[in-house]
């Protein structure tokens, strides 16, 4: 897809494999709101899900639940109609960076996700240089040299971005988790505690949610 990215308005060059919230609401997946488009891509999505879903269920989700127990094992079942707040994967997508398309993603926070998992589908140093970086500020960056199959897992307060150098080709698989069985966003809760504790990053993110 080449719809505008929410970070920099550049074409995304990505395809959503799964968008749980949209599917629950029956409105298609991301730009595939047209039923004909959604149906045409179903075989591709089914094939990708057959590969990715076992990895999510057997490896990634158990790790996320164990790594963030304070966020991912809670429940808000306090009465009729209440819903579980155990973490689940809500969005899964494949994104590419190719010469002549996009080769960067500006520094940003994933404020819409409680936890982000990025799995590299390319080898750093041979297929691409640069790539995923962590930013302590808009001028300070640390490259994370991910090989094919390597993953980085982080919460939404991590400032990060992408810069593929020297005409490299980078593909990645991204999964966003939320603490809701129906993938509702509770961002106003995610950042409240650390914002009140004085974290400038959390205060900035919290301000976007209230």
PDB file of C-alpha atoms in Angstrom:
ATOM      1  CA  UNK A   1       0.000   0.000   0.000  1.00  0.00           C
ATOM      2  CA  UNK A   2       1.130   3.552  -0.646  1.00  0.00           C
ATOM      3  CA  UNK A   3      -1.236   5.446   1.624  1.00  0.00           C
ATOM      4  CA  UNK A   4       0.339   8.340   3.609  1.00  0.00           C
ATOM      5  CA  UNK A   5       2.225   7.271   6.724  1.00  0.00           C
ATOM      6  CA  UNK A   6       0.970   8.769   9.980  1.00  0.00           C
ATOM      7  CA  UNK A   7       4.517   9.804  10.981  1.00  0.00           C
ATOM      8  CA  UNK A   8       5.816  11.621   7.911  1.00  0.00           C
ATOM      9  CA  UNK A   9       2.983  11.428   5.311  1.00  0.00           C
ATOM     10  CA  UNK A  10       5.314   9.517   2.951  1.00  0.00           C
ATOM     11  CA  UNK A  11       3.940   6.431   1.122  1.00  0.00           C
ATOM     12  CA  UNK A  12       3.973   3.503   3.559  1.00  0.00           C
ATOM     13  CA  UNK A  13       4.931   0.624   1.229  1.00  0.00           C
ATOM     14  CA  UNK A  14       3.394  -1.868   3.621  1.00  0.00           C
ATOM     15  CA  UNK A  15       0.597  -4.388   3.752  1.00  0.00           C
ATOM     16  CA  UNK A  16      -1.451  -5.153   6.831  1.00  0.00           C
ATOM     17  CA  UNK A  17      -1.731  -8.883   7.366  1.00  0.00           C
ATOM     18  CA  UNK A  18      -4.154  -8.431  10.246  1.00  0.00           C
ATOM     19  CA  UNK A  19      -6.066  -5.488  11.717  1.00  0.00           C
ATOM     20  CA  UNK A  20      -8.169  -6.936  14.518  1.00  0.00           C
ATOM     21  CA  UNK A  21     -10.062  -3.772  15.442  1.00  0.00           C
ATOM     22  CA  UNK A  22     -11.148  -3.123  11.859  1.00  0.00           C
ATOM     23  CA  UNK A  23     -12.106  -6.750  11.350  1.00  0.00           C
ATOM     24  CA  UNK A  24     -14.207  -6.755  14.544  1.00  0.00           C
ATOM     25  CA  UNK A  25     -16.004  -3.635  13.310  1.00  0.00           C
ATOM     26  CA  UNK A  26     -16.439  -5.139   9.840  1.00  0.00           C
ATOM     27  CA  UNK A  27     -14.787  -2.252   7.987  1.00  0.00           C
ATOM     28  CA  UNK A  28     -12.047  -4.138   6.138  1.00  0.00           C
ATOM     29  CA  UNK A  29      -8.312  -3.838   6.709  1.00  0.00           C
ATOM     30  CA  UNK A  30      -6.635  -0.446   6.509  1.00  0.00           C
ATOM     31  CA  UNK A  31      -6.946   0.825   2.908  1.00  0.00           C
ATOM     32  CA  UNK A  32      -8.864  -2.282   1.795  1.00  0.00           C
ATOM     33  CA  UNK A  33     -12.265  -0.855   2.662  1.00  0.00           C
ATOM     34  CA  UNK A  34     -13.604  -1.896  -0.732  1.00  0.00           C
ATOM     35  CA  UNK A  35     -14.996  -5.455  -0.438  1.00  0.00           C
ATOM     36  CA  UNK A  36     -13.589  -6.395  -3.849  1.00  0.00           C
ATOM     37  CA  UNK A  37     -10.079  -5.277  -2.857  1.00  0.00           C
ATOM     38  CA  UNK A  38     -10.346  -7.087   0.465  1.00  0.00           C
ATOM     39  CA  UNK A  39     -11.438 -10.295  -1.275  1.00  0.00           C
ATOM     40  CA  UNK A  40      -8.684 -10.055  -3.887  1.00  0.00           C
ATOM     41  CA  UNK A  41      -6.011  -9.901  -1.181  1.00  0.00           C
ATOM     42  CA  UNK A  42      -7.500 -12.628   0.993  1.00  0.00           C
ATOM     43  CA  UNK A  43      -5.389 -15.465  -0.508  1.00  0.00           C
ATOM     44  CA  UNK A  44      -2.197 -13.480   0.132  1.00  0.00           C
ATOM     45  CA  UNK A  45      -3.196 -12.628   3.695  1.00  0.00           C
ATOM     46  CA  UNK A  46      -4.239 -16.215   4.398  1.00  0.00           C
ATOM     47  CA  UNK A  47      -0.866 -17.471   3.155  1.00  0.00           C
ATOM     48  CA  UNK A  48       1.005 -14.949   5.309  1.00  0.00           C
ATOM     49  CA  UNK A  49      -1.117 -15.754   8.363  1.00  0.00           C
ATOM     50  CA  UNK A  50      -0.376 -19.464   7.942  1.00  0.00           C
ATOM     51  CA  UNK A  51       3.328 -18.635   8.295  1.00  0.00           C
ATOM     52  CA  UNK A  52       3.168 -15.876  10.892  1.00  0.00           C
ATOM     53  CA  UNK A  53       0.385 -16.949  13.243  1.00  0.00           C
ATOM     54  CA  UNK A  54       2.213 -19.958  14.731  1.00  0.00           C
ATOM     55  CA  UNK A  55       5.218 -17.734  15.459  1.00  0.00           C
ATOM     56  CA  UNK A  56       2.994 -15.184  17.177  1.00  0.00           C
ATOM     57  CA  UNK A  57       1.173 -17.792  19.251  1.00  0.00           C
ATOM     58  CA  UNK A  58       4.122 -20.000  20.165  1.00  0.00           C
ATOM     59  CA  UNK A  59       6.958 -17.518  20.568  1.00  0.00           C
ATOM     60  CA  UNK A  60       6.161 -13.809  20.412  1.00  0.00           C
ATOM     61  CA  UNK A  61       3.017 -13.520  22.533  1.00  0.00           C
ATOM     62  CA  UNK A  62       4.388 -15.709  25.369  1.00  0.00           C
ATOM     63  CA  UNK A  63       7.498 -13.512  25.446  1.00  0.00           C
ATOM     64  CA  UNK A  64       5.480 -10.290  25.499  1.00  0.00           C
ATOM     65  CA  UNK A  65       3.292 -11.587  28.331  1.00  0.00           C
ATOM     66  CA  UNK A  66       6.307 -12.618  30.391  1.00  0.00           C
ATOM     67  CA  UNK A  67       8.318  -9.474  29.634  1.00  0.00           C
ATOM     68  CA  UNK A  68       5.544  -7.023  30.556  1.00  0.00           C
ATOM     69  CA  UNK A  69       3.493  -8.810  33.247  1.00  0.00           C
ATOM     70  CA  UNK A  70       2.449  -5.572  34.943  1.00  0.00           C
ATOM     71  CA  UNK A  71       0.663  -4.481  31.754  1.00  0.00           C
ATOM     72  CA  UNK A  72      -0.250  -7.752  30.082  1.00  0.00           C
ATOM     73  CA  UNK A  73      -1.839  -9.975  32.694  1.00  0.00           C
ATOM     74  CA  UNK A  74      -4.424  -7.652  34.126  1.00  0.00           C
ATOM     75  CA  UNK A  75      -8.191  -7.793  33.848  1.00  0.00           C
ATOM     76  CA  UNK A  76     -10.908  -5.179  34.144  1.00  0.00           C
ATOM     77  CA  UNK A  77     -13.714  -7.706  34.604  1.00  0.00           C
ATOM     78  CA  UNK A  78     -15.688  -5.750  37.146  1.00  0.00           C
ATOM     79  CA  UNK A  79     -19.227  -6.389  36.002  1.00  0.00           C
ATOM     80  CA  UNK A  80     -21.530  -7.230  33.160  1.00  0.00           C
ATOM     81  CA  UNK A  81     -20.142  -6.279  29.778  1.00  0.00           C
ATOM     82  CA  UNK A  82     -16.582  -5.682  31.017  1.00  0.00           C
ATOM     83  CA  UNK A  83     -13.721  -7.006  28.915  1.00  0.00           C
ATOM     84  CA  UNK A  84     -10.381  -8.672  29.553  1.00  0.00           C
ATOM     85  CA  UNK A  85      -7.274  -6.488  29.492  1.00  0.00           C
ATOM     86  CA  UNK A  86      -4.791  -9.260  28.748  1.00  0.00           C
ATOM     87  CA  UNK A  87      -2.430  -8.228  25.948  1.00  0.00           C
ATOM     88  CA  UNK A  88      -3.012  -9.491  22.430  1.00  0.00           C
ATOM     89  CA  UNK A  89      -1.583  -8.762  18.961  1.00  0.00           C
ATOM     90  CA  UNK A  90      -3.875  -6.252  17.282  1.00  0.00           C
ATOM     91  CA  UNK A  91      -2.057  -5.248  14.102  1.00  0.00           C
ATOM     92  CA  UNK A  92       0.404  -7.211  11.998  1.00  0.00           C
ATOM     93  CA  UNK A  93       2.054  -5.838   8.863  1.00  0.00           C
ATOM     94  CA  UNK A  94       4.939  -6.275   6.437  1.00  0.00           C
ATOM     95  CA  UNK A  95       6.883  -3.156   5.486  1.00  0.00           C
ATOM     96  CA  UNK A  96       9.607  -2.674   2.889  1.00  0.00           C
ATOM     97  CA  UNK A  97      12.345  -0.135   2.182  1.00  0.00           C
ATOM     98  CA  UNK A  98      13.654  -0.273  -1.397  1.00  0.00           C
ATOM     99  CA  UNK A  99      15.719   2.030  -3.654  1.00  0.00           C
ATOM    100  CA  UNK A 100      13.457   4.477  -5.446  1.00  0.00           C
ATOM    101  CA  UNK A 101      10.694   4.034  -2.855  1.00  0.00           C
ATOM    102  CA  UNK A 102      11.116   4.948   0.786  1.00  0.00           C
ATOM    103  CA  UNK A 103      14.421   4.493   2.609  1.00  0.00           C
ATOM    104  CA  UNK A 104      13.674   6.137   5.941  1.00  0.00           C
ATOM    105  CA  UNK A 105      11.142   6.563   8.703  1.00  0.00           C
ATOM    106  CA  UNK A 106      11.495   9.673  10.838  1.00  0.00           C
ATOM    107  CA  UNK A 107      12.063   9.344  14.627  1.00  0.00           C
ATOM    108  CA  UNK A 108       8.757   8.604  16.356  1.00  0.00           C
ATOM    109  CA  UNK A 109       6.965   6.867  19.203  1.00  0.00           C
ATOM    110  CA  UNK A 110       4.433   4.093  18.593  1.00  0.00           C
ATOM    111  CA  UNK A 111       1.864   5.877  20.740  1.00  0.00           C
ATOM    112  CA  UNK A 112      -0.990   3.710  19.476  1.00  0.00           C
ATOM    113  CA  UNK A 113       0.571   0.468  20.754  1.00  0.00           C
ATOM    114  CA  UNK A 114       1.405  -0.751  24.237  1.00  0.00           C
ATOM    115  CA  UNK A 115       4.160  -3.035  22.896  1.00  0.00           C
ATOM    116  CA  UNK A 116       5.827  -3.166  19.472  1.00  0.00           C
ATOM    117  CA  UNK A 117       7.612  -6.211  18.042  1.00  0.00           C
ATOM    118  CA  UNK A 118       9.802  -5.750  14.946  1.00  0.00           C
ATOM    119  CA  UNK A 119      11.211  -8.858  13.239  1.00  0.00           C
ATOM    120  CA  UNK A 120      13.825  -8.301  10.561  1.00  0.00           C
ATOM    121  CA  UNK A 121      13.296 -10.110   7.250  1.00  0.00           C
ATOM    122  CA  UNK A 122      16.682  -9.058   5.859  1.00  0.00           C
ATOM    123  CA  UNK A 123      20.319  -9.294   6.929  1.00  0.00           C
ATOM    124  CA  UNK A 124      22.126  -6.202   8.191  1.00  0.00           C
ATOM    125  CA  UNK A 125      25.474  -5.602   6.496  1.00  0.00           C
ATOM    126  CA  UNK A 126      24.773  -7.656   3.384  1.00  0.00           C
ATOM    127  CA  UNK A 127      21.270  -6.774   2.203  1.00  0.00           C
ATOM    128  CA  UNK A 128      21.179  -3.334   3.783  1.00  0.00           C
ATOM    129  CA  UNK A 129      23.169  -0.937   5.943  1.00  0.00           C
ATOM    130  CA  UNK A 130      21.840   1.379   8.591  1.00  0.00           C
ATOM    131  CA  UNK A 131      18.285   0.320   9.310  1.00  0.00           C
ATOM    132  CA  UNK A 132      16.548   0.392  12.694  1.00  0.00           C
ATOM    133  CA  UNK A 133      17.910   2.956  15.148  1.00  0.00           C
ATOM    134  CA  UNK A 134      17.150   4.102  18.668  1.00  0.00           C
ATOM    135  CA  UNK A 135      17.220   7.850  19.197  1.00  0.00           C
ATOM    136  CA  UNK A 136      17.977   9.561  22.486  1.00  0.00           C
ATOM    137  CA  UNK A 137      17.224  12.828  20.750  1.00  0.00           C
ATOM    138  CA  UNK A 138      16.687  13.876  17.168  1.00  0.00           C
ATOM    139  CA  UNK A 139      20.447  14.081  16.668  1.00  0.00           C
ATOM    140  CA  UNK A 140      21.686  11.027  18.605  1.00  0.00           C
ATOM    141  CA  UNK A 141      21.070   7.625  17.031  1.00  0.00           C
ATOM    142  CA  UNK A 142      22.206   4.079  17.760  1.00  0.00           C
ATOM    143  CA  UNK A 143      21.808   1.485  14.991  1.00  0.00           C
ATOM    144  CA  UNK A 144      20.457  -1.924  16.025  1.00  0.00           C
ATOM    145  CA  UNK A 145      22.028  -4.371  13.553  1.00  0.00           C
ATOM    146  CA  UNK A 146      19.207  -6.861  13.047  1.00  0.00           C
ATOM    147  CA  UNK A 147      19.790 -10.019  11.032  1.00  0.00           C
ATOM    148  CA  UNK A 148      16.992 -11.998   9.388  1.00  0.00           C
ATOM    149  CA  UNK A 149      14.858 -13.478  12.178  1.00  0.00           C
ATOM    150  CA  UNK A 150      16.182 -11.123  14.862  1.00  0.00           C
ATOM    151  CA  UNK A 151      13.558  -9.174  16.777  1.00  0.00           C
ATOM    152  CA  UNK A 152      13.405  -6.054  18.877  1.00  0.00           C
ATOM    153  CA  UNK A 153      10.603  -5.642  21.430  1.00  0.00           C
ATOM    154  CA  UNK A 154       9.814  -2.304  23.044  1.00  0.00           C
ATOM    155  CA  UNK A 155       7.087  -0.195  24.572  1.00  0.00           C
ATOM    156  CA  UNK A 156       5.677   2.955  23.071  1.00  0.00           C
ATOM    157  CA  UNK A 157       7.945   5.344  24.984  1.00  0.00           C
ATOM    158  CA  UNK A 158      10.967   4.339  22.843  1.00  0.00           C
ATOM    159  CA  UNK A 159      11.975   6.970  20.277  1.00  0.00           C
ATOM    160  CA  UNK A 160      13.101   5.119  17.159  1.00  0.00           C
ATOM    161  CA  UNK A 161      13.238   5.296  13.377  1.00  0.00           C
ATOM    162  CA  UNK A 162      14.640   3.756  10.184  1.00  0.00           C
ATOM    163  CA  UNK A 163      17.371   4.924   7.814  1.00  0.00           C
ATOM    164  CA  UNK A 164      18.443   2.454   5.109  1.00  0.00           C
ATOM    165  CA  UNK A 165      21.742   3.470   3.520  1.00  0.00           C
ATOM    166  CA  UNK A 166      23.718   2.707   0.347  1.00  0.00           C
ATOM    167  CA  UNK A 167      20.734   1.580  -1.717  1.00  0.00           C
ATOM    168  CA  UNK A 168      19.984  -1.391   0.514  1.00  0.00           C
ATOM    169  CA  UNK A 169      16.791  -3.433   0.636  1.00  0.00           C
ATOM    170  CA  UNK A 170      15.129  -3.953   4.001  1.00  0.00           C
ATOM    171  CA  UNK A 171      11.939  -5.862   4.826  1.00  0.00           C
ATOM    172  CA  UNK A 172      10.427  -6.179   8.287  1.00  0.00           C
ATOM    173  CA  UNK A 173       7.439  -7.706  10.047  1.00  0.00           C
ATOM    174  CA  UNK A 174       5.809  -5.494  12.664  1.00  0.00           C
ATOM    175  CA  UNK A 175       3.263  -6.485  15.298  1.00  0.00           C
ATOM    176  CA  UNK A 176       1.531  -4.043  17.638  1.00  0.00           C
ATOM    177  CA  UNK A 177       0.045  -5.228  20.941  1.00  0.00           C
ATOM    178  CA  UNK A 178      -2.651  -3.644  23.088  1.00  0.00           C
ATOM    179  CA  UNK A 179      -4.016  -4.611  26.498  1.00  0.00           C
ATOM    180  CA  UNK A 180      -7.554  -5.305  25.291  1.00  0.00           C
ATOM    181  CA  UNK A 181      -9.259  -8.434  23.993  1.00  0.00           C
ATOM    182  CA  UNK A 182     -11.033  -6.324  21.357  1.00  0.00           C
ATOM    183  CA  UNK A 183      -7.968  -4.139  20.694  1.00  0.00           C
ATOM    184  CA  UNK A 184      -9.332  -0.943  22.220  1.00  0.00           C
ATOM    185  CA  UNK A 185      -6.652   1.663  22.857  1.00  0.00           C
ATOM    186  CA  UNK A 186      -6.053   2.642  26.490  1.00  0.00           C
ATOM    187  CA  UNK A 187      -3.209   5.066  25.832  1.00  0.00           C
ATOM    188  CA  UNK A 188      -4.434   7.485  28.509  1.00  0.00           C
ATOM    189  CA  UNK A 189      -3.648   4.746  31.048  1.00  0.00           C
ATOM    190  CA  UNK A 190      -0.351   3.538  29.576  1.00  0.00           C
ATOM    191  CA  UNK A 191       1.463   6.818  30.215  1.00  0.00           C
ATOM    192  CA  UNK A 192      -0.355   8.172  33.275  1.00  0.00           C
ATOM    193  CA  UNK A 193       1.886   6.688  35.983  1.00  0.00           C
ATOM    194  CA  UNK A 194       5.239   7.600  34.428  1.00  0.00           C
ATOM    195  CA  UNK A 195       3.929  11.029  33.425  1.00  0.00           C
ATOM    196  CA  UNK A 196       3.002  11.763  37.027  1.00  0.00           C
ATOM    197  CA  UNK A 197       6.441  10.465  38.056  1.00  0.00           C
ATOM    198  CA  UNK A 198       8.005  13.242  35.964  1.00  0.00           C
ATOM    199  CA  UNK A 199       9.104  11.527  32.739  1.00  0.00           C
ATOM    200  CA  UNK A 200       9.125  14.173  29.964  1.00  0.00           C
ATOM    201  CA  UNK A 201       8.541  11.503  27.293  1.00  0.00           C
ATOM    202  CA  UNK A 202       5.558  10.070  29.160  1.00  0.00           C
ATOM    203  CA  UNK A 203       4.185  13.553  29.783  1.00  0.00           C
ATOM    204  CA  UNK A 204       4.350  14.286  26.060  1.00  0.00           C
ATOM    205  CA  UNK A 205       2.648  10.993  25.148  1.00  0.00           C
ATOM    206  CA  UNK A 206       0.075  11.323  27.915  1.00  0.00           C
ATOM    207  CA  UNK A 207      -0.824  14.808  26.662  1.00  0.00           C
ATOM    208  CA  UNK A 208      -1.742  13.323  23.270  1.00  0.00           C
ATOM    209  CA  UNK A 209      -4.218  10.926  24.926  1.00  0.00           C
ATOM    210  CA  UNK A 210      -6.179  13.168  27.293  1.00  0.00           C
TER     211      UNK A 210
END
